[in-house]
């Protein structure tokens, strides 16, 4: 493996700094030995097992449930249906913050999509609850359904995901198009995808009088505590939400869903702890998905191959009762220098569960379509795809006019192209072979914004020179606990092995949302600031104490390193222990915040370039990715090992999106035909070639004080288009749809 690790130019690695070191995961041993506890591993005394019954039709109403049969089954304690389910304190449609979807809590007998919860069975054992749910044998009054983009109901909307504007226009696209020499029009569709975390959505809920303890995997611990409190009508201080580890989230665990609230309501109603774990098939519907898109792009060029106008239009689906629109067109806002730019989104409603954020929401399908369009444009201009992108990538964000806070994209293109050997690429499709297989080379540009959420943290320096740092973050496999601890150690100016990291539950300061690839930047900033605040207090003690060698140096005249404060003006230093001992203090405690203040004055993005090689069987249309190389500029890399893992993981996700991942509806029943890991294909080892993810040095002083960007999602972007373009180059067939089906190539 080691020879595949090719991380370059790690900025900011300095003596005594934890950040920048390729440490292994602090929780790795716990996880591989099974010692890490996930929500469903909790077994409080008196536990009841809950199993959801879910709808087998896509639209209509539940006409009959055989509750008597279920309740008569040995071990079954209670059956909740819309007739007797405990009620929420507020409307299930209340939007108390942008991460709230309708709480589907058995509010009525309507069926709005296949897989919707229609009853909850509580029993002494999982087996009894499962059998009880089966015995309900629902009968339905079915109504005609619509589940695809083609038959869904159009509606007008001003907003896409998280309330962002649905449309944007700058310049004059129509006039520019009229004056342009070359015109390219492409259409790309992307399939619905479902988050397939290894750990299903699960919850264990236990009431102790008015106090509620919840174990549930969650990407937004603080926010979710607020959400539970609001819908239950209790004070947030009464709730302890634990989420130390998440077995894969990908966005679906940033949102709370009705099932989790139902389990809590049942526990309160029955005065016993309740555990609910969704079955694999139940994760295809009630807990979000990535909606399908149909994207039309028009690129207009002058005779030199310079983009004159760019238009990106997306049609996508949401449910009949809630709204989340995949903001795919936004991918065109900021990557290529289009002086005239128009983007739009059109919503359609279908009888499906509400979509939600899924790794690189918007950007993943949007970038896939945009990169295909860019290759089409390059062909029209008679240019090499890389040459075309180098000519047309934006130096400032065309949608806002803001200058990029940093733009190391040219270096990404150069590094990845060199490593790949792109310069020898023949322009003509079907000109490379490997034995009887067609070989193709393609590329795509990667880009992802750098949002920050709101986080708080505490850092406590103790008399023995050790420290405790606290923030509520979960570790969902990405290595948050490791990277955040590295940043915290630097903030405190001590070695990482002296730091005790407390995290994973809601009684700690809120680490914000682990989403949008903004977690390390947000929570890391809070932790760093908390450490700096503690050090500031130490410096104040020492520099004002005549007995200290630091006396008179002033707060700004000392530097923290290796558990000591050092004078900047001579060699003298004093240990944290000595400063605290002389002051007679057990500890000092610092507090820190992480957030972006005010309106950004720069456009903040991470960038990258991905190059793919594919081999295509000319007779069977089977595609294999044989090489995948990406170079990314993602700001300061806190931990090269973990960053590489995230980037490679994103690129593998891109392989799945390009060639495999697809939820297929049966048009007759409105149900998914492949709601399991056998039928819903994701890449396995045999599908994954040698992958290289490099990072290029990027020092971005604007994105945040620590220069941190995200690495969790950007690997998906660029990759899908790169693979699609490689298939196009191999076969001469332009991809119109992802995943690419073999039959479309023969
Ligand atoms: Mo992600 S879709 O930002 O959890």
XYZ file of C-alpha atoms and ligand atoms in Angstrom:
750
model
C 0.000 0.000 0.000
C 2.737 2.405 0.968
C 3.958 2.878 -2.559
C 0.491 4.144 -3.457
C 0.724 6.872 -0.869
C 1.995 9.834 -2.709
C 1.198 12.840 -0.649
C 3.096 15.925 -1.565
C 3.769 19.360 -0.223
C 2.142 19.127 3.177
C 2.087 22.761 4.133
C 2.671 23.967 7.645
C 4.432 20.854 8.909
C 6.673 22.318 11.531
C 8.681 21.164 14.485
C 6.460 20.353 17.407
C 3.251 20.502 15.407
C 0.762 17.654 15.606
C -1.178 18.924 12.611
C 0.405 17.737 9.391
C 1.436 14.360 10.752
C 0.101 11.183 9.130
C -1.067 9.640 12.395
C -3.271 6.556 12.524
C -6.831 6.887 13.818
C -7.068 7.233 17.575
C -10.227 5.112 17.519
C -8.903 2.622 14.972
C -8.049 -0.113 17.470
C -11.445 0.216 19.160
C -13.163 -0.198 15.834
C -11.219 -3.124 14.442
C -11.462 -5.027 17.728
C -15.195 -4.421 18.055
C -14.736 -2.447 21.256
C -16.289 0.706 19.782
C -19.937 0.903 20.802
C -22.514 1.834 18.198
C -26.076 2.895 19.003
C -27.577 -0.551 18.478
C -24.971 -2.127 20.774
C -26.662 -0.567 23.803
C -28.848 -2.949 25.807
C -30.346 -1.115 28.789
C -32.273 -3.208 31.329
C -35.909 -3.773 30.458
C -35.277 -3.081 26.776
C -38.115 -3.357 24.271
C -37.334 -4.009 20.620
C -39.148 -1.960 18.021
C -39.705 -2.934 14.409
C -41.262 -0.676 11.806
C -43.907 -1.919 9.428
C -43.490 -0.101 6.131
C -45.805 0.482 3.200
C -45.783 -1.926 0.281
C -47.536 0.491 -2.065
C -46.361 3.881 -3.295
C -49.605 5.825 -2.895
C -52.976 5.442 -1.254
C -54.083 4.638 2.250
C -53.761 1.818 4.717
C -57.213 0.231 4.777
C -56.558 -2.442 7.368
C -53.863 -3.665 9.739
C -54.374 -6.894 11.678
C -53.366 -5.367 14.987
C -55.163 -8.111 16.914
C -53.040 -10.816 15.292
C -49.838 -8.904 16.000
C -50.776 -8.184 19.612
C -51.733 -11.823 20.164
C -48.230 -12.926 19.192
C -46.165 -14.049 22.158
C -43.793 -11.310 23.294
C -45.496 -8.438 21.491
C -46.172 -5.616 23.931
C -47.689 -2.883 21.828
C -48.609 -1.970 18.296
C -48.705 1.689 17.318
C -50.676 2.757 14.282
C -51.972 6.183 13.231
C -54.972 5.413 15.474
C -53.022 5.280 18.730
C -49.501 6.593 18.125
C -48.274 9.151 20.669
C -48.349 12.688 19.326
C -45.527 15.145 18.794
C -45.545 18.408 20.739
C -45.491 20.435 17.517
C -46.573 19.838 13.941
C -44.534 17.163 12.145
C -44.081 19.724 9.360
C -42.532 22.396 11.576
C -39.199 23.578 10.146
C -37.342 24.657 13.257
C -34.025 24.820 11.343
C -32.794 23.955 7.825
C -31.910 20.350 8.733
C -35.476 19.312 9.553
C -37.561 17.120 7.275
C -41.171 16.144 8.034
C -41.228 13.878 11.054
C -43.093 10.858 9.799
C -44.583 9.605 13.022
C -47.743 7.668 12.040
C -49.726 10.883 11.806
C -52.414 9.554 9.439
C -53.327 6.559 7.285
C -52.021 8.036 4.016
C -49.262 6.233 2.144
C -47.027 8.724 0.332
C -44.269 6.376 -0.876
C -43.276 2.736 -0.758
C -41.319 2.060 2.392
C -43.084 4.713 4.469
C -43.551 3.722 8.136
C -47.158 2.636 8.730
C -46.891 1.006 12.170
C -44.427 0.331 14.967
C -44.409 -2.958 16.864
C -42.817 -3.238 20.303
C -41.882 -6.602 21.746
C -39.679 -8.311 24.298
C -37.428 -9.681 21.562
C -36.398 -8.581 18.097
C -37.836 -11.807 16.716
C -41.237 -11.222 18.298
C -41.333 -7.619 17.069
C -40.351 -8.735 13.570
C -43.035 -11.417 13.519
C -45.573 -8.973 14.977
C -44.868 -6.507 12.180
C -45.307 -9.307 9.620
C -48.627 -10.329 11.140
C -50.053 -6.860 10.528
C -50.598 -7.993 6.912
C -51.641 -4.551 5.663
C -54.415 -4.115 3.125
C -54.333 -0.937 1.108
C -56.552 1.325 -0.875
C -54.013 1.891 -3.623
C -54.051 4.914 -5.902
C -52.089 5.554 -9.112
C -48.533 6.593 -8.331
C -45.731 8.452 -10.033
C -42.171 7.620 -9.116
C -39.954 8.785 -11.972
C -38.797 12.071 -13.497
C -40.907 11.382 -16.558
C -44.298 11.183 -14.885
C -43.734 13.363 -11.805
C -45.709 16.564 -11.269
C -43.835 19.805 -12.097
C -43.965 22.629 -9.575
C -42.470 26.095 -9.322
C -39.822 26.829 -6.774
C -37.507 29.688 -5.922
C -35.221 27.559 -3.808
C -33.175 24.371 -3.938
C -31.537 22.452 -1.113
C -31.194 24.366 2.162
C -33.029 27.384 0.796
C -30.464 28.398 -1.800
C -31.794 30.298 -4.849
C -32.999 27.961 -7.594
C -31.884 30.227 -10.426
C -28.981 32.480 -11.257
C -28.249 34.722 -14.200
C -25.342 36.992 -14.941
C -24.461 38.708 -18.202
C -26.631 38.080 -21.253
C -26.599 34.445 -22.289
C -28.918 34.857 -25.278
C -26.941 37.635 -26.945
C -23.663 35.903 -26.251
C -25.013 32.723 -27.793
C -26.046 34.588 -30.922
C -22.583 36.013 -31.320
C -20.751 32.778 -30.552
C -18.998 30.693 -33.195
C -19.521 27.228 -31.703
C -22.500 25.765 -29.885
C -22.632 22.648 -27.782
C -25.671 21.096 -26.207
C -25.592 18.092 -23.899
C -28.027 16.232 -21.694
C -26.957 14.046 -18.811
C -29.148 12.103 -16.435
C -28.129 10.747 -13.077
C -29.877 7.932 -11.238
C -31.412 7.978 -7.760
C -28.896 6.801 -5.169
C -29.383 5.629 -1.613
C -26.890 6.047 1.237
C -25.627 2.580 2.031
C -23.860 3.073 5.314
C -22.732 -0.184 6.902
C -24.459 0.877 10.117
C -28.200 1.243 9.585
C -30.109 4.078 11.228
C -30.618 2.984 14.807
C -31.683 4.385 18.131
C -31.782 3.278 21.739
C -33.940 5.582 23.871
C -34.334 5.530 27.640
C -36.316 7.874 29.830
C -35.335 8.397 33.445
C -38.278 10.392 34.724
C -38.167 13.624 32.744
C -34.617 12.999 31.547
C -34.059 11.336 28.201
C -31.006 9.381 27.097
C -30.649 8.713 23.401
C -28.046 6.681 21.553
C -28.249 7.284 17.834
C -25.633 7.823 15.136
C -25.708 11.495 14.322
C -23.711 13.972 12.241
C -25.096 17.008 14.080
C -25.313 16.174 17.773
C -26.138 19.635 19.100
C -28.680 20.434 16.426
C -30.342 17.046 16.802
C -30.697 17.514 20.543
C -32.578 20.731 19.786
C -34.715 18.921 17.251
C -35.649 16.111 19.625
C -36.462 18.671 22.336
C -38.704 20.739 20.082
C -40.708 17.812 18.732
C -41.008 16.205 22.172
C -41.872 19.477 23.884
C -39.156 19.184 26.506
C -36.204 21.335 27.462
C -32.967 20.489 25.586
C -31.166 20.314 28.931
C -33.202 17.188 29.714
C -31.650 15.300 26.799
C -28.359 13.444 26.632
C -27.683 12.382 23.050
C -24.752 10.018 22.588
C -23.160 9.426 19.204
C -19.525 8.526 19.689
C -19.210 6.598 16.429
C -21.136 6.547 13.184
C -20.811 3.583 10.870
C -21.091 5.758 7.780
C -23.322 8.800 7.450
C -22.828 10.417 4.027
C -25.445 13.053 4.905
C -28.300 10.736 5.842
C -27.371 10.921 9.506
C -27.262 14.702 9.538
C -31.062 14.585 9.515
C -33.363 13.105 12.163
C -36.182 10.990 10.838
C -39.585 10.055 12.206
C -38.584 6.543 13.188
C -36.134 7.902 15.730
C -38.828 10.098 17.281
C -41.312 7.231 17.259
C -38.900 5.115 19.301
C -38.497 7.925 21.837
C -42.266 8.469 22.031
C -42.832 4.740 22.522
C -40.233 4.603 25.292
C -42.011 7.433 27.085
C -45.453 5.940 26.554
C -44.471 2.451 27.726
C -41.976 3.639 30.358
C -39.346 1.219 29.100
C -36.184 1.649 27.037
C -36.756 1.091 23.323
C -34.373 0.122 20.552
C -35.182 0.537 16.881
C -32.808 -0.589 14.132
C -33.867 -0.188 10.523
C -33.586 -3.253 8.330
C -31.419 -2.784 5.260
C -34.472 -2.553 2.982
C -35.999 0.077 5.277
C -33.077 2.382 4.550
C -34.412 2.779 1.010
C -37.153 5.348 1.490
C -37.709 6.881 4.912
C -34.153 8.124 5.572
C -33.304 10.142 2.484
C -31.599 9.529 -0.825
C -30.027 11.419 -3.705
C -32.729 12.294 -6.190
C -32.347 11.602 -9.897
C -31.471 14.536 -12.141
C -31.927 15.394 -15.796
C -29.471 18.099 -16.710
C -29.247 20.101 -19.912
C -26.156 22.146 -20.588
C -25.405 24.564 -23.373
C -21.907 25.860 -23.925
C -21.219 28.567 -26.474
C -17.674 29.289 -27.587
C -15.872 31.871 -29.653
C -13.638 30.702 -32.502
C -10.636 30.414 -30.176
C -12.425 27.955 -27.849
C -13.131 30.485 -25.115
C -16.442 30.050 -23.321
C -18.813 32.887 -24.196
C -21.910 31.547 -22.442
C -22.803 28.662 -20.171
C -26.272 27.473 -19.289
C -27.075 24.644 -16.887
C -30.607 23.484 -16.264
C -31.610 20.745 -13.826
C -34.868 18.874 -13.425
C -35.053 16.866 -10.236
C -37.483 15.155 -7.896
C -38.713 15.677 -4.401
C -41.492 14.031 -2.409
C -45.126 15.154 -2.407
C -44.871 16.392 1.170
C -41.446 17.966 1.629
C -38.820 19.717 -0.440
C -35.179 18.971 -1.057
C -33.967 19.707 -4.566
C -30.566 18.467 -5.668
C -28.763 21.706 -6.570
C -26.863 20.231 -9.510
C -26.758 23.354 -11.677
C -24.800 25.224 -9.029
C -21.733 23.226 -10.047
C -21.535 25.569 -13.052
C -21.452 28.716 -10.921
C -17.837 28.886 -10.056
C -15.601 26.552 -12.027
C -15.332 27.853 -15.574
C -15.042 31.472 -16.597
C -18.412 32.037 -18.222
C -18.925 35.785 -18.715
C -22.559 34.985 -19.424
C -24.041 32.395 -17.111
C -27.539 31.090 -16.507
C -28.538 28.276 -14.194
C -31.921 26.984 -13.093
C -33.596 24.144 -11.232
C -37.047 22.731 -11.856
C -38.783 20.663 -9.226
C -41.092 17.736 -9.731
C -43.065 15.892 -7.127
C -43.284 12.137 -7.014
C -44.533 9.445 -4.655
C -41.101 8.829 -3.175
C -39.487 9.490 0.193
C -38.013 12.961 0.595
C -34.494 13.157 -0.810
C -31.715 14.648 1.266
C -28.063 15.497 1.258
C -25.770 12.720 0.070
C -21.988 13.035 -0.243
C -21.359 16.122 -2.398
C -25.060 16.985 -2.708
C -25.604 18.997 -5.895
C -21.946 19.028 -6.817
C -21.680 15.280 -7.477
C -24.315 15.008 -10.232
C -23.745 18.614 -11.310
C -20.024 18.168 -11.801
C -20.629 14.894 -13.660
C -22.813 16.647 -16.237
C -20.624 19.757 -16.418
C -17.486 17.744 -17.142
C -19.177 15.826 -19.952
C -20.289 19.165 -21.409
C -16.728 20.496 -21.156
C -15.394 17.545 -23.145
C -18.113 18.115 -25.714
C -17.046 21.756 -25.903
C -13.374 20.815 -26.192
C -14.206 18.513 -29.112
C -16.209 21.258 -30.818
C -13.227 23.587 -30.465
C -10.820 20.892 -31.669
C -8.893 21.125 -28.423
C -7.423 18.628 -26.018
C -9.696 18.404 -22.942
C -6.934 19.534 -20.590
C -5.871 22.375 -22.862
C -9.520 23.443 -23.038
C -9.907 23.483 -19.264
C -6.635 25.335 -18.751
C -7.943 27.980 -21.121
C -11.345 28.244 -19.505
C -11.134 27.651 -15.793
C -12.230 30.646 -13.771
C -9.821 32.946 -11.960
C -12.702 34.380 -9.992
C -16.191 33.059 -9.277
C -18.355 33.957 -12.311
C -21.580 33.826 -10.286
C -20.493 36.264 -7.589
C -17.530 38.062 -9.114
C -15.592 37.238 -5.955
C -11.914 36.470 -6.349
C -10.940 32.993 -5.188
C -9.324 32.927 -1.793
C -6.684 30.739 -3.357
C -6.534 28.894 -6.623
C -4.056 26.066 -6.874
C -6.055 24.378 -9.628
C -3.403 24.906 -12.308
C -1.007 22.951 -10.135
C -3.581 20.173 -9.644
C -4.000 19.870 -13.418
C -0.234 19.799 -13.935
C 0.590 17.319 -11.181
C -2.168 14.850 -11.973
C -1.657 15.063 -15.750
C 2.056 14.419 -15.384
C 1.531 11.488 -13.057
C -1.095 10.043 -15.403
C 0.930 10.567 -18.554
C -1.840 12.533 -20.228
C 0.397 14.325 -22.734
C 0.497 11.304 -25.025
C -3.299 11.134 -25.374
C -4.562 10.832 -28.970
C -7.626 13.034 -29.579
C -9.626 10.539 -31.614
C -11.962 8.140 -29.814
C -11.400 4.396 -30.227
C -7.721 4.898 -30.922
C -6.307 3.152 -27.836
C -6.471 -0.589 -27.276
C -5.284 -3.096 -24.754
C -5.599 -6.499 -26.352
C -9.182 -6.756 -27.549
C -10.348 -4.114 -25.069
C -10.962 -0.489 -25.961
C -8.967 1.889 -23.816
C -9.918 5.480 -23.040
C -8.532 8.397 -21.111
C -10.703 11.103 -19.590
C -10.473 13.921 -17.123
C -12.651 16.017 -14.900
C -12.179 19.059 -12.695
C -13.029 18.692 -9.027
C -14.415 21.491 -6.933
C -16.189 21.831 -3.636
C -17.091 24.862 -1.519
C -15.686 25.468 1.960
C -18.626 26.158 4.256
C -18.234 26.568 7.993
C -20.880 25.795 10.591
C -20.890 26.908 14.235
C -18.912 25.072 16.858
C -17.768 25.597 20.412
C -15.086 23.800 22.395
C -13.386 23.765 25.775
C -9.732 23.141 26.521
C -8.537 22.559 30.060
C -4.851 22.590 31.016
C -4.217 20.695 34.242
C -1.572 21.062 36.918
C 0.228 17.908 35.758
C 0.762 19.308 32.286
C -1.943 17.234 30.656
C -5.038 18.630 29.017
C -8.651 17.774 28.353
C -10.336 18.992 25.207
C -14.061 18.807 24.733
C -16.419 19.111 21.812
C -19.397 16.968 20.864
C -18.135 15.522 17.566
C -18.842 11.954 16.467
C -16.228 9.962 14.599
C -17.969 8.591 11.521
C -14.947 6.856 10.140
C -13.438 9.943 8.566
C -11.035 10.319 11.472
C -12.544 13.391 13.124
C -11.341 12.382 16.559
C -7.769 12.141 15.310
C -7.606 15.260 13.154
C -9.450 17.372 15.720
C -7.188 16.196 18.533
C -4.138 17.086 16.424
C -5.439 20.621 15.957
C -6.345 20.907 19.637
C -2.860 19.821 20.717
C -1.353 22.576 18.576
C -3.769 25.129 20.014
C -2.590 24.144 23.482
C 1.045 23.947 22.504
C 1.468 20.465 23.959
C 2.154 16.995 22.641
C -0.804 14.993 21.417
C -0.179 12.170 23.891
C -0.852 14.609 26.738
C -4.304 15.403 25.366
C -7.402 13.610 26.560
C -10.098 14.016 23.905
C -13.692 13.963 25.140
C -16.326 13.850 22.497
C -19.348 12.057 21.158
C -22.217 13.269 23.344
C -24.394 16.301 23.748
C -23.358 17.370 27.248
C -20.162 18.669 25.661
C -19.805 21.946 23.765
C -21.446 21.664 20.354
C -19.101 20.689 17.506
C -21.625 21.711 14.859
C -22.509 19.693 11.787
C -20.224 17.044 10.310
C -21.309 17.908 6.792
C -20.449 20.013 3.808
C -16.828 18.961 4.285
C -16.704 21.746 6.862
C -16.307 19.811 10.092
C -12.527 19.889 10.514
C -12.449 23.594 9.700
C -15.332 24.434 12.036
C -14.749 22.216 15.058
C -10.988 22.436 14.558
C -11.108 26.216 14.746
C -13.167 26.029 17.948
C -10.696 23.614 19.512
C -7.669 25.601 18.427
C -9.205 28.784 19.832
C -10.101 27.051 23.091
C -6.493 25.928 23.481
C -5.207 29.372 22.610
C -7.556 30.849 25.209
C -6.170 28.537 27.897
C -2.599 29.382 26.877
C -3.447 33.082 26.966
C -4.499 32.686 30.595
C -1.244 30.915 31.423
C 0.738 33.633 29.683
C -1.091 36.252 31.696
C -0.234 34.451 34.945
C 3.423 34.073 34.059
C 4.228 37.377 32.413
C 2.737 39.347 35.310
C 4.483 37.287 37.991
C 7.919 38.639 38.994
C 8.923 35.096 40.043
C 8.516 33.835 36.477
C 11.344 33.949 33.943
C 8.650 35.216 31.575
C 7.914 38.275 33.699
C 7.507 41.396 31.645
C 7.575 39.636 28.276
C 3.916 40.489 27.686
C 1.266 38.184 26.361
C 2.345 38.672 22.776
C 5.968 38.196 23.740
C 5.720 34.485 24.478
C 5.147 31.414 22.343
C 3.605 28.103 23.419
C 5.430 24.934 22.409
C 5.962 21.475 23.888
C 4.148 22.245 27.129
C 6.127 25.400 27.863
C 5.877 29.096 27.238
C 8.997 30.538 25.646
C 10.108 34.149 25.606
C 10.446 35.487 22.099
C 13.277 37.806 23.128
C 15.631 35.283 24.742
C 16.020 31.589 25.487
C 14.132 31.420 28.760
C 10.983 29.345 29.169
C 8.697 27.954 31.834
C 6.584 24.796 31.906
C 2.793 24.911 32.150
C 3.060 22.832 35.357
C 5.342 25.393 37.028
C 3.129 28.314 36.045
C 0.016 26.619 37.443
C 1.784 25.407 40.587
C 3.092 28.852 41.461
C -0.335 30.356 40.873
C -1.844 27.677 43.113
C -4.233 26.607 40.353
C -5.451 23.113 39.548
C -6.274 24.107 36.009
C -7.075 26.828 33.523
C -9.937 26.406 31.134
C -10.221 28.004 27.729
C -13.228 28.353 25.491
C -13.277 28.671 21.748
C -15.643 29.208 18.868
C -15.436 28.125 15.264
C -17.496 29.930 12.645
C -17.076 32.202 9.680
C -17.839 35.753 10.657
C -19.642 38.093 8.309
C -20.169 37.881 4.570
C -17.262 36.273 2.723
C -15.188 38.684 0.655
C -13.555 35.881 -1.283
C -14.863 32.818 -3.084
C -13.797 29.823 -1.048
C -13.387 26.464 -2.718
C -11.194 23.412 -2.727
C -10.115 22.300 -6.208
C -8.719 19.287 -7.941
C -8.157 17.446 -11.188
C -8.993 13.788 -11.782
C -7.716 11.609 -14.628
C -9.214 8.221 -15.430
C -8.319 5.314 -17.659
C -10.974 2.755 -18.560
C -10.990 -0.517 -20.442
C -14.200 -1.360 -22.276
C -15.164 -4.731 -23.671
C -16.307 -3.913 -27.232
C -18.667 -6.883 -27.364
C -20.174 -6.754 -23.866
C -19.945 -3.049 -23.062
C -18.462 -3.875 -19.683
C -16.380 -1.008 -18.293
C -13.459 -1.358 -15.915
C -11.657 1.606 -14.454
C -7.988 0.670 -14.736
C -6.344 3.823 -13.377
C -7.594 6.805 -11.405
C -5.335 9.678 -10.432
C -6.372 12.873 -8.699
C -4.544 15.893 -7.397
C -6.329 18.147 -4.950
C -5.713 21.555 -3.438
C -7.601 21.365 -0.175
C -5.837 23.905 1.981
C -3.825 22.839 4.967
C -3.801 19.068 5.321
C -4.170 18.224 9.011
C -3.483 14.501 8.622
C -2.182 13.258 5.242
C -3.161 9.639 5.958
C -6.759 10.492 6.795
C -7.025 13.080 4.030
C -5.826 10.550 1.475
C -8.376 8.066 2.784
C -11.161 10.628 2.360
C -10.043 11.616 -1.136
C -9.631 8.007 -2.273
C -13.001 7.165 -0.696
C -14.630 9.983 -2.628
C -13.008 8.821 -5.866
C -14.253 5.266 -5.264
C -17.699 6.743 -4.666
C -17.244 8.388 -8.075
C -16.584 4.975 -9.651
C -19.862 3.769 -8.180
C -21.758 6.811 -9.385
C -20.268 6.554 -12.872
C -20.754 2.840 -13.386
C -22.859 1.133 -10.716
C -25.022 2.959 -8.196
C -28.659 3.100 -9.186
C -31.939 2.554 -7.410
C -34.463 1.117 -9.833
C -38.206 1.606 -9.426
C -40.678 -0.979 -10.604
C -43.072 1.274 -12.498
C -46.054 -1.004 -11.739
C -45.682 -1.165 -7.952
C -43.744 2.049 -7.368
C -41.381 0.039 -5.189
C -37.637 -0.212 -5.557
C -36.564 -3.486 -7.132
C -33.095 -3.454 -5.604
C -33.434 -2.241 -2.015
C -30.570 -4.337 -0.711
C -26.812 -4.630 -1.030
C -27.091 -7.509 -3.494
C -29.115 -5.559 -6.037
C -27.864 -2.050 -5.336
C -24.299 -2.109 -6.587
C -21.466 -0.188 -4.998
C -17.808 -0.689 -5.886
C -16.072 -3.634 -4.257
C -12.346 -4.300 -4.288
C -12.476 -5.911 -7.724
C -14.001 -2.706 -9.138
C -11.337 -0.445 -7.679
C -8.044 -0.043 -9.544
C -4.833 1.531 -8.414
C -5.921 4.958 -7.172
C -3.673 7.861 -6.369
C -4.862 10.905 -4.498
C -2.228 13.583 -4.241
C -2.519 16.905 -2.531
C -0.733 19.970 -3.778
C 0.464 22.605 -1.385
C -2.121 25.283 -0.790
C -1.755 28.092 1.680
C -5.112 29.841 1.856
C -5.023 32.689 4.341
C -8.657 33.658 3.753
C -10.665 30.463 4.179
C -10.138 30.454 7.953
C -7.340 31.241 10.354
C -5.990 27.692 10.184
C -6.182 27.473 6.379
C -8.323 24.314 6.509
C -10.557 23.199 3.646
C -12.552 19.989 3.350
C -11.574 16.646 1.857
C -14.711 14.562 2.473
C -16.687 15.263 -0.664
C -14.450 16.789 -3.315
C -13.134 13.361 -4.387
C -16.546 12.504 -5.827
C -16.586 15.616 -7.997
C -14.514 15.456 -11.144
C -14.220 11.676 -10.887
C -17.621 10.786 -12.342
C -17.059 13.078 -15.322
C -13.490 11.835 -15.762
C -14.699 8.232 -15.997
C -17.549 9.231 -18.316
C -15.148 11.093 -20.575
C -12.759 8.138 -20.549
C -15.599 5.850 -21.648
C -16.451 8.344 -24.388
C -12.818 8.386 -25.511
C -12.647 4.584 -25.479
C -15.886 3.929 -27.334
C -16.863 7.091 -29.165
C -20.201 6.952 -27.338
C -21.015 10.111 -25.390
C -22.470 9.241 -21.977
C -26.023 10.505 -21.605
C -26.697 8.876 -18.298
C -24.957 7.811 -15.096
C -24.439 5.059 -14.196
C -23.307 4.110 -17.687
C -25.043 0.905 -18.735
C -23.097 -1.645 -20.794
C -25.920 -1.855 -23.327
C -25.525 1.853 -24.104
C -22.000 1.135 -25.384
C -22.692 -1.666 -27.846
Mo -22.570 15.472 3.855
S -23.916 15.092 2.384
O -22.257 17.042 3.792
O -22.904 14.682 5.260
